[in-house]
């Protein structure tokens, strides 16, 4: 691997991730029946998750990408949109597809931003949830796995931009 290889411990295998995605896809299919959904992927951490989830999800769908400025290590820095969505979501069933929810500041900002466009519905799906770290009260509608307060890398998740390409998920040793 690279500079992270001695600092990480295996956490979720590709097979375990795949099983979580299948479970989530079945839940979302039964929620929306055959209605079209617009999947919104906040860059960059969710790229591998959305790529696998959209192929697993047996529903009519469109996909779009958004980039919100980070909130980490910048206490008080205003959250803003760096890349906005390009689809019109008014009257659409929108599903924000996140790889992990931590403090939830980014997501709550994005949620109110998308709500302003009057979607028919707006829900949140996340592969991993770290509720222990919440600073904003936000509950995702679909959760792959609730995890402890641990920093994880791999499968889109990075540490200083390293590790996004790892097929499995690891946690960082302290
Ligand atoms: P928050 O929910 O506003 O704190 O920010 C969530 C974003 O922070 C996620 O979409 C990730 O990009 C990043 N993040 C949160 N926890 C982790 C982690 O354990 N590893 C890597 N990135 C993380
Ligand atoms: Mg993310």
Coordinates of C-alpha atoms and ligand atoms in Angstrom, one line a residue:
X1 CA 0.0 0.0 0.0
X2 CA 1.6 3.3 1.0
X3 CA 2.4 5.5 4.0
X4 CA -0.7 4.4 5.9
X5 CA 0.0 0.7 5.7
X6 CA 1.6 0.4 9.2
X7 CA -1.0 2.6 10.8
X8 CA -4.2 0.8 9.8
X9 CA -6.1 -2.3 11.0
X10 CA -8.6 -4.3 8.9
X11 CA -12.2 -3.4 9.8
X12 CA -14.7 -4.3 7.0
X13 CA -13.9 -6.5 4.1
X14 CA -15.1 -6.1 0.5
X15 CA -17.6 -8.9 1.2
X16 CA -19.0 -7.3 4.3
X17 CA -19.3 -3.9 2.5
X18 CA -21.1 -5.6 -0.4
X19 CA -23.6 -7.3 2.0
X20 CA -24.3 -3.9 3.7
X21 CA -25.0 -2.4 0.2
X22 CA -27.4 -5.2 -0.7
X23 CA -29.3 -4.8 2.6
X24 CA -29.6 -1.0 2.0
X25 CA -30.7 -1.4 -1.6
X26 CA -33.5 -3.7 -0.6
X27 CA -34.7 -1.3 2.1
X28 CA -34.6 1.6 -0.4
X29 CA -36.4 -0.4 -3.1
X30 CA -39.2 -1.2 -0.7
X31 CA -39.5 2.4 0.5
X32 CA -39.8 3.9 -3.0
X33 CA -41.5 1.0 -4.8
X34 CA -41.0 1.7 -8.5
X35 CA -40.7 5.5 -8.2
X36 CA -37.7 7.3 -9.7
X37 CA -35.1 8.6 -7.3
X38 CA -32.4 11.2 -7.7
X39 CA -29.2 10.1 -5.9
X40 CA -27.1 13.0 -4.7
X41 CA -23.4 12.1 -4.0
X42 CA -21.4 14.6 -1.9
X43 CA -17.8 14.5 -3.2
X44 CA -15.4 13.0 -2.7
X45 CA -15.7 10.3 0.0
X46 CA -18.9 8.7 -1.4
X47 CA -17.7 7.9 -4.9
X48 CA -17.1 4.2 -4.4
X49 CA -20.2 3.7 -2.3
X50 CA -22.5 5.4 -4.9
X51 CA -20.9 3.5 -7.8
X52 CA -21.7 0.2 -6.1
X53 CA -25.0 1.3 -4.6
X54 CA -26.5 2.5 -7.9
X55 CA -25.7 -0.7 -9.6
X56 CA -27.3 -2.7 -6.8
X57 CA -30.4 -0.5 -6.6
X58 CA -33.2 -1.8 -8.8
X59 CA -35.1 1.5 -9.2
X60 CA -35.3 4.1 -12.0
X61 CA -32.7 6.6 -11.0
X62 CA -30.6 9.6 -11.9
X63 CA -27.4 10.6 -10.2
X64 CA -25.8 14.0 -9.4
X65 CA -22.8 15.2 -7.5
X66 CA -22.3 18.1 -5.1
X67 CA -19.2 19.4 -3.3
X68 CA -19.6 21.1 0.1
X69 CA -16.6 22.8 1.7
X70 CA -15.2 20.8 4.7
X71 CA -15.9 21.7 8.3
X72 CA -13.1 19.7 9.8
X73 CA -10.4 21.6 11.7
X74 CA -12.0 24.9 10.7
X75 CA -14.2 25.8 13.7
X76 CA -16.5 28.7 12.8
X77 CA -15.6 28.5 9.1
X78 CA -18.8 28.9 7.0
X79 CA -19.9 25.8 5.1
X80 CA -20.5 26.5 1.5
X81 CA -21.3 24.9 -1.8
X82 CA -18.2 24.5 -4.1
X83 CA -20.0 22.5 -6.8
X84 CA -23.8 22.6 -6.9
X85 CA -26.1 19.9 -8.3
X86 CA -27.0 20.2 -12.0
X87 CA -30.3 18.4 -12.1
X88 CA -33.6 20.0 -11.3
X89 CA -34.9 18.2 -8.1
X90 CA -38.2 20.1 -7.7
X91 CA -40.9 17.4 -7.2
X92 CA -38.3 14.6 -7.2
X93 CA -37.6 11.9 -4.6
X94 CA -34.1 12.8 -3.5
X95 CA -31.7 10.5 -1.7
X96 CA -28.4 11.9 -0.4
X97 CA -25.9 9.1 -0.5
X98 CA -23.1 9.5 2.1
X99 CA -20.3 7.1 3.0
X100 CA -20.1 8.2 6.6
X101 CA -21.9 10.7 9.0
X102 CA -19.8 12.1 11.8
X103 CA -20.6 15.5 13.3
X104 CA -23.3 15.9 10.5
X105 CA -22.6 19.6 10.0
X106 CA -21.9 19.2 6.3
X107 CA -25.0 17.1 5.8
X108 CA -27.4 19.3 7.7
X109 CA -26.2 22.3 5.6
X110 CA -26.6 20.2 2.4
X111 CA -30.1 19.0 3.5
X112 CA -31.5 22.5 4.0
X113 CA -29.9 23.7 0.8
X114 CA -31.6 20.9 -1.2
X115 CA -34.9 21.4 0.6
X116 CA -35.0 24.9 -0.8
X117 CA -35.6 23.4 -4.2
X118 CA -38.8 21.7 -3.0
X119 CA -38.2 18.0 -3.7
X120 CA -41.1 15.6 -3.3
X121 CA -39.1 14.0 -0.5
X122 CA -35.5 14.1 0.8
X123 CA -33.9 11.2 2.6
X124 CA -30.4 10.3 3.7
X125 CA -28.6 7.0 3.3
X126 CA -25.2 6.4 4.8
X127 CA -22.9 3.4 4.7
X128 CA -21.5 4.1 8.1
X129 CA -22.8 6.2 11.0
X130 CA -20.8 7.5 13.9
X131 CA -23.6 8.9 16.2
X132 CA -21.2 9.4 19.1
X133 CA -19.6 12.4 17.3
X134 CA -22.8 14.3 16.4
X135 CA -22.8 18.0 17.0
X136 CA -26.0 18.6 14.9
X137 CA -29.1 16.6 15.5
X138 CA -29.5 14.6 12.3
X139 CA -30.7 11.0 11.9
X140 CA -30.1 9.2 8.6
X141 CA -33.1 7.3 7.1
X142 CA -31.0 4.3 6.0
X143 CA -27.9 3.1 7.8
X144 CA -25.5 0.4 6.6
X145 CA -23.6 0.0 9.9
X146 CA -23.4 2.1 13.1
X147 CA -19.8 2.3 14.2
X148 CA -17.8 3.5 17.3
X149 CA -15.9 6.7 17.3
X150 CA -13.0 5.5 15.2
X151 CA -11.4 7.1 12.2
X152 CA -11.8 4.9 9.2
X153 CA -10.1 4.8 5.8
X154 CA -10.6 3.0 2.5
X155 CA -13.5 2.5 0.2
X156 CA -13.6 6.2 -0.6
X157 CA -12.7 7.4 2.9
X158 CA -9.3 9.1 3.2
X159 CA -6.7 10.3 5.7
X160 CA -5.0 13.3 4.1
X161 CA -6.3 12.2 0.6
X162 CA -4.6 8.8 1.1
X163 CA -6.6 5.5 1.2
X164 CA -9.6 6.3 -1.0
X165 CA -8.7 3.5 -3.4
X166 CA -8.4 0.7 -0.9
X167 CA -11.2 -1.9 -1.6
X168 CA -11.6 -2.7 2.2
X169 CA -12.2 -0.4 5.1
X170 CA -9.6 0.0 7.9
X171 CA -9.4 1.9 11.1
X172 CA -6.4 4.0 12.2
X173 CA -4.4 2.8 15.1
X174 CA -4.0 5.4 17.8
Ligands
LIG1 P1 -19.5 15.7 9.2 O1 -20.6 14.6 9.3 O2 -19.9 17.0 8.8 O3 -18.6 15.6 10.4 O4 -18.5 15.3 8.0 C1 -18.6 14.1 7.3 C2 -17.5 14.0 6.3 O5 -16.2 13.9 7.0 C3 -17.6 12.6 5.7 O6 -18.4 12.7 4.5 C4 -16.2 12.3 5.4 O7 -15.8 12.8 4.2 C5 -15.4 12.9 6.6 N1 -15.2 11.9 7.6 C6 -15.9 11.8 8.8 N2 -15.5 10.7 9.5 C7 -14.5 10.2 8.8 C8 -13.6 9.0 9.0 O8 -13.7 8.3 10.0 N3 -12.7 8.8 8.0 C9 -12.6 9.6 6.9 N4 -13.4 10.6 6.6 C10 -14.3 10.9 7.6
LIG2 MG1 -18.8 12.4 2.5

